[in-house]
XYZ file of C-alpha atoms in Angstrom:
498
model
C 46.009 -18.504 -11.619
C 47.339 -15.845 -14.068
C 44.872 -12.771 -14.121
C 44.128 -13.010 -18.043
C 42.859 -16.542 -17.134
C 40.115 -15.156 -14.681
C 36.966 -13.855 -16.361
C 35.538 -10.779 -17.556
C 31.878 -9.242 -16.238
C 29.311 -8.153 -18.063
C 26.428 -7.022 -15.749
C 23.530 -5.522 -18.179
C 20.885 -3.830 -15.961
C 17.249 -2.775 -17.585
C 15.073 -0.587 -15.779
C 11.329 -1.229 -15.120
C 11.384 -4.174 -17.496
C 8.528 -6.611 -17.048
C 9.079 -10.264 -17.083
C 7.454 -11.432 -20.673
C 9.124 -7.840 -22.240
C 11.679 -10.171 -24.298
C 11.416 -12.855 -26.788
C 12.985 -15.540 -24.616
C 10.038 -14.777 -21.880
C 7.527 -14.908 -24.545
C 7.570 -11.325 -25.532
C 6.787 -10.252 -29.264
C 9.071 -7.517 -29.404
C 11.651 -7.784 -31.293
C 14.956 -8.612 -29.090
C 16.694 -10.887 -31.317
C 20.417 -10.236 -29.233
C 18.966 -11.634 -25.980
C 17.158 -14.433 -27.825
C 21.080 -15.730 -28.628
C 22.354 -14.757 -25.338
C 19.164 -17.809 -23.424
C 20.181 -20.054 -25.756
C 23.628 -19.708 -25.605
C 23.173 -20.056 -21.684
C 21.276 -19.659 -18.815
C 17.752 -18.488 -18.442
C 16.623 -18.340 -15.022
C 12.639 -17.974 -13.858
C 12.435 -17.783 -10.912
C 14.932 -14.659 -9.892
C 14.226 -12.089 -7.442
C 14.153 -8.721 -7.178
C 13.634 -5.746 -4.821
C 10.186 -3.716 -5.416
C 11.612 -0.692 -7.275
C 14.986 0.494 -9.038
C 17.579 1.170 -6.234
C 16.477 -1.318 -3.673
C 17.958 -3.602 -5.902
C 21.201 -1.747 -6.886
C 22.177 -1.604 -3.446
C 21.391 -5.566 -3.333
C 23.379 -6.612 -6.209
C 26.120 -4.525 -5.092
C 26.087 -5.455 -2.005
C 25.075 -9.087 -1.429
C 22.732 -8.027 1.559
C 19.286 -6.891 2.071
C 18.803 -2.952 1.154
C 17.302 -2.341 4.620
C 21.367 -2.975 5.354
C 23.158 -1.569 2.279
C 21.301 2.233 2.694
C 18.130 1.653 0.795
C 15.462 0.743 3.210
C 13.803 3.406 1.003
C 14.055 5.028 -2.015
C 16.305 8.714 -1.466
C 13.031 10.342 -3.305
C 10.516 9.144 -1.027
C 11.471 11.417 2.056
C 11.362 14.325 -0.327
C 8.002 13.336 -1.547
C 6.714 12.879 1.564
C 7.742 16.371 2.394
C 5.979 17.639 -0.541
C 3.070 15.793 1.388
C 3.207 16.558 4.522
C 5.292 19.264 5.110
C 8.016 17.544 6.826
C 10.873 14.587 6.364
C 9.350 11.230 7.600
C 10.266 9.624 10.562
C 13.016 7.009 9.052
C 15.673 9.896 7.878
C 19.203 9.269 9.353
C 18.045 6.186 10.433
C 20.643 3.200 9.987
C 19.812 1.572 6.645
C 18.121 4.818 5.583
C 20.985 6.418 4.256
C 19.766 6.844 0.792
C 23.107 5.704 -0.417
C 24.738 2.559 -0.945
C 26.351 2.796 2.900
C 29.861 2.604 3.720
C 28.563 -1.024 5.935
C 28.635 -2.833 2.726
C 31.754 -3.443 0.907
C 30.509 -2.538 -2.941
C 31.364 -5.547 -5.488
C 33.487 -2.761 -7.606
C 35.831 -1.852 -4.235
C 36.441 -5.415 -4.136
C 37.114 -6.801 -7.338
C 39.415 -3.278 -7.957
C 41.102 -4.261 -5.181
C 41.781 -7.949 -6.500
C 43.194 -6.519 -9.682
C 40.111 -6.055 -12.138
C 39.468 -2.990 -14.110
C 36.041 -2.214 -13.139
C 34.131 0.220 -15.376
C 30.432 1.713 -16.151
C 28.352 3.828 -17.811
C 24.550 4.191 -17.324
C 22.319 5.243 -14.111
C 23.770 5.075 -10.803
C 20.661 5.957 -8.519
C 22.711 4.916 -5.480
C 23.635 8.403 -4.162
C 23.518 11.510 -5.811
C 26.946 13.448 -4.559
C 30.343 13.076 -5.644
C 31.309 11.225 -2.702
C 28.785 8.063 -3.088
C 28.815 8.070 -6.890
C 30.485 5.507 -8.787
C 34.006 6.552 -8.865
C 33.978 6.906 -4.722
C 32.486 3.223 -4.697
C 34.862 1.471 -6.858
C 34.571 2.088 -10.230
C 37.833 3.375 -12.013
C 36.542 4.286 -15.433
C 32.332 5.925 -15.060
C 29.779 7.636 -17.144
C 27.072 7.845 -14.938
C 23.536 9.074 -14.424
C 22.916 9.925 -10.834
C 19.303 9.944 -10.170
C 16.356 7.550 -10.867
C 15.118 8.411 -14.127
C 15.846 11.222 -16.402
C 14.155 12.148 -20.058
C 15.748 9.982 -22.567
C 16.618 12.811 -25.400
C 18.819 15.419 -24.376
C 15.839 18.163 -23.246
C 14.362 19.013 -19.878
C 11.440 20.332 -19.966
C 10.660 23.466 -17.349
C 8.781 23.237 -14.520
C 6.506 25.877 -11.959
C 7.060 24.129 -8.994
C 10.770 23.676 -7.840
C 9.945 20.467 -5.978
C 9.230 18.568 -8.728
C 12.412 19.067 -10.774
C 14.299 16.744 -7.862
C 11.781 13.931 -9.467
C 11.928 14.752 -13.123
C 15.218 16.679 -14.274
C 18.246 15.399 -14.690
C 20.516 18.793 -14.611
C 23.517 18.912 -12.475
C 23.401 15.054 -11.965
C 25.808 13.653 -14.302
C 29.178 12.524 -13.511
C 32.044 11.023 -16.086
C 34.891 9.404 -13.349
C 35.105 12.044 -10.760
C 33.871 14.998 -12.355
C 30.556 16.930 -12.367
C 29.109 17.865 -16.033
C 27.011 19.741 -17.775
C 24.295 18.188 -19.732
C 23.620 20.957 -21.838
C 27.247 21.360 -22.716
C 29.156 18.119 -22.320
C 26.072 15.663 -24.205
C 25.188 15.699 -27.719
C 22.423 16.707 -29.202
C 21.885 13.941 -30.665
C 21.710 12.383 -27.304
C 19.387 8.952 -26.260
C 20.294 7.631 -23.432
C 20.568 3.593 -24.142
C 22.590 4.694 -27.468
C 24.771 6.999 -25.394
C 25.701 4.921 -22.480
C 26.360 1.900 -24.778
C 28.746 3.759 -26.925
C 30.330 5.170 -23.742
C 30.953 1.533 -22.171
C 32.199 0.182 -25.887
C 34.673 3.399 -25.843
C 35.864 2.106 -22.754
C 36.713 -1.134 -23.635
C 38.166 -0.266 -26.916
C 40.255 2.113 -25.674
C 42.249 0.712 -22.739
C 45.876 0.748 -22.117
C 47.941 -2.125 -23.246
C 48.269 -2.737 -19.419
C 44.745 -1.992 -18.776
C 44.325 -5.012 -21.213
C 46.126 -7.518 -19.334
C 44.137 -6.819 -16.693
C 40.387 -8.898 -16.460
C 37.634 -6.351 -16.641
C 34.252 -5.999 -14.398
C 31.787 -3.939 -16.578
C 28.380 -2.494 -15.766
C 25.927 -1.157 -18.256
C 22.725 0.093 -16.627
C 20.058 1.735 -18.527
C 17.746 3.850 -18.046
C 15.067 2.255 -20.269
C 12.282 1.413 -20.471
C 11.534 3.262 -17.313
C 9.486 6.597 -17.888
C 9.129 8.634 -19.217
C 8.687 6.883 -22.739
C 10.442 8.424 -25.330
C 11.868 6.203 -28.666
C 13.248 7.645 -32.105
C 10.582 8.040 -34.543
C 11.487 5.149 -37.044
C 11.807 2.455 -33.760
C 8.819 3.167 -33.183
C 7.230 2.777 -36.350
C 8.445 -0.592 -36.438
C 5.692 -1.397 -34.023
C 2.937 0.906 -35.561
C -0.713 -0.924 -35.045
C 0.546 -4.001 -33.025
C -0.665 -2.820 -30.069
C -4.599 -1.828 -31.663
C -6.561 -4.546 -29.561
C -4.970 -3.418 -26.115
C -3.429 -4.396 -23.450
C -5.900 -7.314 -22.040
C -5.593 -8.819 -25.318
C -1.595 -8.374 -25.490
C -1.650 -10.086 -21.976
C -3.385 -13.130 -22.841
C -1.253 -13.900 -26.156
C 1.953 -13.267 -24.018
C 0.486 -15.655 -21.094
C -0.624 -18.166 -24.292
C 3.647 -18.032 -25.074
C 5.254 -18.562 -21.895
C 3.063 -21.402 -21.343
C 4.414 -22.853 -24.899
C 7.460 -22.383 -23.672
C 6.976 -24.284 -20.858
C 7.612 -20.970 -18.668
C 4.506 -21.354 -16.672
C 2.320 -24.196 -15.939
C -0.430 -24.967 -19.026
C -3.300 -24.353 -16.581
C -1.721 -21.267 -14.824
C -4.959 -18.848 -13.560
C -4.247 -15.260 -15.346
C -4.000 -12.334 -12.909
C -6.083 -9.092 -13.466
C -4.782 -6.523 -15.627
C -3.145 -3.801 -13.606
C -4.634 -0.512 -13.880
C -8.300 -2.020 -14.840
C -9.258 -2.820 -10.741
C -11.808 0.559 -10.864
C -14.083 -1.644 -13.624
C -12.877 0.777 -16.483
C -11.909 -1.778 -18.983
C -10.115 -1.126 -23.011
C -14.320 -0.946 -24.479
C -15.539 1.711 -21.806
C -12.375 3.751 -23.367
C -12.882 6.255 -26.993
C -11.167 5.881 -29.752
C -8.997 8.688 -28.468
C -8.357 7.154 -25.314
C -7.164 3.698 -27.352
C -5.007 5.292 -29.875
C -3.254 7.164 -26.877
C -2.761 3.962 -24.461
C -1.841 1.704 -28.559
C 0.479 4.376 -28.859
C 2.139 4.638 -25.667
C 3.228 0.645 -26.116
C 4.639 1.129 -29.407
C 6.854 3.255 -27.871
C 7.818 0.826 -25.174
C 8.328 -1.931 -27.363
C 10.720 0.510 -29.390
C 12.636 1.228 -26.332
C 12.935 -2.359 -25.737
C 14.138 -2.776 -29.320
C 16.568 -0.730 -28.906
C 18.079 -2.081 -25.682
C 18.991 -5.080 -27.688
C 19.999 -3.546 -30.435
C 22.956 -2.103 -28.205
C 23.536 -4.960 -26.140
C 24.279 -6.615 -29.401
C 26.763 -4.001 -30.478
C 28.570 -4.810 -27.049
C 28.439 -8.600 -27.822
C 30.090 -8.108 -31.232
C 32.760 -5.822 -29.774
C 33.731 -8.633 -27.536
C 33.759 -11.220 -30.015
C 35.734 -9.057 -32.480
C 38.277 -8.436 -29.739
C 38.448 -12.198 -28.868
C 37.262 -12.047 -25.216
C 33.384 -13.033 -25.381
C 34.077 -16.515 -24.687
C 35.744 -15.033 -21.407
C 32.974 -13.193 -20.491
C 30.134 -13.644 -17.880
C 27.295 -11.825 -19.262
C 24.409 -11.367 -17.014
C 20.987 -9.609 -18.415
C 18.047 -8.136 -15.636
C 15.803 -6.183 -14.763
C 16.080 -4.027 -11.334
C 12.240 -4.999 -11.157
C 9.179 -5.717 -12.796
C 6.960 -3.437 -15.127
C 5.411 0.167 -13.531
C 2.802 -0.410 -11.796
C 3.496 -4.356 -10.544
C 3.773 -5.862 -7.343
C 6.492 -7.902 -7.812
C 7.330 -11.810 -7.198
C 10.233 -12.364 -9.928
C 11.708 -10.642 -12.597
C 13.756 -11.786 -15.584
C 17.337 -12.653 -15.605
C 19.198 -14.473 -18.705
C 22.972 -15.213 -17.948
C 25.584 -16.792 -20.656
C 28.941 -18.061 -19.703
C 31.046 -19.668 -23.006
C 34.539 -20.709 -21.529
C 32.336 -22.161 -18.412
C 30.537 -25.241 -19.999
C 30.041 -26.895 -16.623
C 27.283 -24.002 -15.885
C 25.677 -24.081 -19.064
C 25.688 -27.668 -19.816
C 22.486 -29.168 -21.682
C 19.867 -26.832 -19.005
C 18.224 -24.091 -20.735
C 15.705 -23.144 -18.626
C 15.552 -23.680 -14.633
C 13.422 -23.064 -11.564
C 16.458 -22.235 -9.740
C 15.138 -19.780 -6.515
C 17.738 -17.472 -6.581
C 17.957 -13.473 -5.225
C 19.309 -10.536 -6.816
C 21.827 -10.150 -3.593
C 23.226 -13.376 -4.776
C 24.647 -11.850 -7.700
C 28.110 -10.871 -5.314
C 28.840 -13.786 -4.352
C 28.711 -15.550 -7.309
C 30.989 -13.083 -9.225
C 33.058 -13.462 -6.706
C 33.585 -16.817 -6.627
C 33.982 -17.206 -10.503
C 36.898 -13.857 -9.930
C 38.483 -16.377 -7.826
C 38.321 -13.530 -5.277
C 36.929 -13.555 -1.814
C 34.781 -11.050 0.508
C 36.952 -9.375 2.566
C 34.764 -10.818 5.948
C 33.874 -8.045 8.515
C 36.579 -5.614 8.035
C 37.088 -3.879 4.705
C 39.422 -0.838 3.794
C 39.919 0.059 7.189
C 35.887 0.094 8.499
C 33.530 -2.880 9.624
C 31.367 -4.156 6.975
C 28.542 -6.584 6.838
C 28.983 -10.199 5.604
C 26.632 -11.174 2.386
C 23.587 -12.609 2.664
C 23.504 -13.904 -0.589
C 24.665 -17.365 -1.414
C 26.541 -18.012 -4.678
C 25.309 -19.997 -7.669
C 27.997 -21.550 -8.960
C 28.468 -25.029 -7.506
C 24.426 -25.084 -7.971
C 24.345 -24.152 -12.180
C 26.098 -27.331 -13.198
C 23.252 -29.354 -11.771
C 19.657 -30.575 -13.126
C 17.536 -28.600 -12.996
C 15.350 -30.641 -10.590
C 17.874 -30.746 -8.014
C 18.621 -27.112 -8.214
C 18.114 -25.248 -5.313
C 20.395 -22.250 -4.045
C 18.148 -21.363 -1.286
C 17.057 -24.944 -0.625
C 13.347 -24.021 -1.390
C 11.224 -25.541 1.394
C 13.326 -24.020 3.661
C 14.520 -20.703 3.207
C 12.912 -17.389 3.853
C 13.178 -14.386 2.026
C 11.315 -11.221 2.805
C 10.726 -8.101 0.848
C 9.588 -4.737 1.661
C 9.436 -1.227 0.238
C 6.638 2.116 0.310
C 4.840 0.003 3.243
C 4.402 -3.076 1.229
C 5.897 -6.435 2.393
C 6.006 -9.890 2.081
C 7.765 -12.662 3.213
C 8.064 -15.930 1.571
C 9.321 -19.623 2.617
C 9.383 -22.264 -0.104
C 6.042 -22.049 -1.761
C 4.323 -20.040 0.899
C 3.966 -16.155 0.295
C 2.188 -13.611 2.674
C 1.788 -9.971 1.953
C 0.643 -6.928 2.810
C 0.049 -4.303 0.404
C -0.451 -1.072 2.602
C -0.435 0.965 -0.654
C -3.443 -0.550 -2.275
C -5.407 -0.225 1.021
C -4.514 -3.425 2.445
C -4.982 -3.779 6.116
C -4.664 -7.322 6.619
C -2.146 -10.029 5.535
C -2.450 -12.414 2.664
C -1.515 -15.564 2.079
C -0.655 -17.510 -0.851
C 0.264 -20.996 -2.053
C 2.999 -19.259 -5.227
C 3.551 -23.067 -6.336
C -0.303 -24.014 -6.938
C -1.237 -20.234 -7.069
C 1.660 -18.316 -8.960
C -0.819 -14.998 -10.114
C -1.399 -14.817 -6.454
C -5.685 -14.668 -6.971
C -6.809 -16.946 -3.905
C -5.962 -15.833 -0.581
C -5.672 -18.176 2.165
C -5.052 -16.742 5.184
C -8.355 -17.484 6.782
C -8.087 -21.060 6.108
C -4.384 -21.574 6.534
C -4.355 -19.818 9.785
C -1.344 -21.458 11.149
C 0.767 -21.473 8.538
C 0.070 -17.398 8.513
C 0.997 -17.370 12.079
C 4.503 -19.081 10.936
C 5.156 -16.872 8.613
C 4.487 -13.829 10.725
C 7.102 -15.065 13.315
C 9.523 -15.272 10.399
C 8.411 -11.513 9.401
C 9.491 -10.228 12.485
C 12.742 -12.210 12.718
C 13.313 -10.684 9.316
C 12.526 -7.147 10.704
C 14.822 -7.578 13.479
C 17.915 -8.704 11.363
C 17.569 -6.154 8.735
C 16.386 -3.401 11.028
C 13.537 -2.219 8.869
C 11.760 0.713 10.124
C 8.056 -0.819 9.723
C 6.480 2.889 9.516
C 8.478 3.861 6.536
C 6.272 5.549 4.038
């Protein structure tokens, strides 16, 4: 097939954006772009992420498990355990550990470059912080891109007394554009925010390519760095949402629950799960009025940093249908996880494909259980291109995990299953917390919040995860502990890791 027939990629990556954060999950910010995009295609609820930001990255560049790809842990977590305890915990330069996307994994860039797409992005990398694991070194020809894990969203740092901390919370001397090293303070404007800036820098890419570079299909990536912390909006987006947040968050969560069960997102009779950040008994009427204003204030902020992620993925969407190639385009929307502060079963994903009707058909919404890691092989297989096996560029690499969706999207809904649901196993873990799940069973452990033993929950009649049933369940807790360690052995996770 000619290349201009094969299509385009538009992967559009949010950071730290929780589930009902958009209007098509029930959100009442104002996201009017991605409201299009769900009913133009695909809106999928029951997608699955990695705990935290580049966990995932590695996973949806790789197709495998990040205990593979180099991210059994986060790169910062060995330098905050330092800051700890005075030395580098036990996992360093452990297999898996790297702290960079590895050179096991052949990246989904490096392969669809090599099969004759122009592969380009602009946003946060967070999958290795030198030159020689940045974006340009794993694939991408064209880059603007934002090393670390987070970064202030105006162009300011502030200064800091204690020279550990800036690794965490500056963003100097980690931004690349294509193979070069720049200077913040020189090379960005001052008029700098970061989801304007990397959205005009991915639209200047694809309005300025070659005639050649035109003939060519394109894979894009457009990763933001919002709404992670910290949160930071322009003045009038945020005014937009002045005094909608003035009951509090308990109240906000019960109005959003109240909308994703009108729109049939979760079950009528679904049991709400506790406020996170309330478990000490402090609730929003044993705060003052100072205390309220601060925590009304810090979601109008949010929401405005929401607002304006669709305002520029809408400015992308109309450059593609001005240049005639959105209906060519596979345009993908997620979050690398759930909101701060969650532990985290699923996490939104909206996809829209025109010039592929078969996947869209008459299914709007779906329970399809599908995995971030499966994002590969599906791009793959719509590029017409296929994983190179064990052997890649002249090194052994590992074969995807991750199963493709495509000859799954064109069914009902009720006989969607990539993962065949009763069956399969997934497990997650990250900072000592892990779970393993198979079909509707879940067990965890949550070593962070002081958990000691294993949980165990039915997600199907349960889904907030609020009645534990390990003690009468017994054997199927056992089952799923023998599939924990069969997952341990496969992915080589270092159990001990944080």
């Amino acid at each position: 097939m000619a290349a201009a027939k094969r299509p385009n990629f538009l992967i559009i990556v949010a950071d730290d954006l929780g589930f009902s954060d958009t209007k098509p999950y029930g959100s009442e910010i104002d996201t009017p772009v991605l409201d299009r995009l769900s009913r133009d295609g695909i809106r999928l609820t029951n997608f699955h992420t990695a705990q935290a930001c580049s966990p995932t990255r590695s996973m949806l560049f790789s197709g495998t498990d990040n205990h593979i790809a180099g991210l059994g842990q986060m790169a910062e977590a060995a330098q905050m355990k330092k800051n700890v305890t005075g030395k580098l915990p036990d996992y360093v330069g452990k297999p898996g550990y790297e702290g960079y996307l590895n050179w096991k994994v052949a990246a989904l860039p490096e392969i669809l470059s090599d099969a004759g797409y122009l592969t380009i992005m602009s946003g946060k990398w967070h999958l290795g912080m030198t030159p020689d694991v940045s974006p340009s070194a794993r694939g991408f020809k064209k880059s603007f891109g934002f090393l670390p894990g987070c970064g202030n969203h105006f162009n300011y740092e502030p200064q800091f007394d204690q020279s550990e901390d800036t690794m965490l919370l500056t963003s100097d001397g980690f931004w690349m554009e294509n193979e070069k090293l720049i200077d913040r303070k020189k090379d960005l404007p001052k008029d700098f925010y970061s989801s304007n800036f990397f959205t005009d820098k991915l639209i200047d890419m694809l309005a300025n390519r070659t005639e050649a570079e035109k003939q060519q299909p394109f894979f894009s990536y457009l990763a933001y760095t919002a709404p992670h912390w910290p949160m930071q909006a322009p003045e009038e987006v945020i005014e937009k949402y002045r005094g909608k947040y003035d009951e509090g968050p308990d109240k906000l969560r019960l109005d959003r629950l109240e909308q994703l069960k009108r729109l049939g997102l979760v079950p009528s009779d679904v049991e709400a799960a506790p406020p996170v950040g309330f478990e000490s008994g402090v609730g929003w009427d044993d705060l003052t009025d100072h205390e309220r204003a601060i925590s009304a204030r810090k979601m109008e902020v949010y929401a405005a940093m929401v607002d304006l992620l669709d305002q520029n993925i809408g400015k992308v969407v109309d450059l593609l249908e001005t240049s005639g190639e959105l209906d060519n385009t596979f345009i993908l929307f997620m979050s690398d996880n759930g909101a701060e502060g969650s532990t985290l079963e699923a996490a939104p994903l909206l996809s829209s494909f025109k010039t592929l009707g078969e996947l869209i058909a008459a299914y709007y919404d779906n329970s399809l259980e599908n995995i971030v890691m499966d994002i590969l092989p599906t791009v793959l297989q719509l590029a017409q291109v296929q994983h190179p096996g064990t052997s890649f560029r002249g090194r052994n690499v590992v074969v995807p995990r991750g199963k493709s969706w495509v000859d799954h999207l064109s069914a009902p809904p009720q006989y969607v299953s990539v993962h065949e649901d009763k069956n399969h196993i997934h497990g997650w873990e990250l900072f000592g917390n892990r779970a393993i799940r198979k079909g509707d069973w879940k067990a965890v452990l949550l070593a962070r919040q002081g958990g000691e033993e294993w949980e165990l929950f039915n997600v199907e009649d349960d889904p907030a995860e609020q009645h534990d049933l390990a003690k009468s369940r017994p054997e199927i807790l056992d089952e799923m502990l023998v599939h924990w360690a069969t997952y341990v052995a496969e992915t080589g996770l270092v159990e001990d890791a944080f």
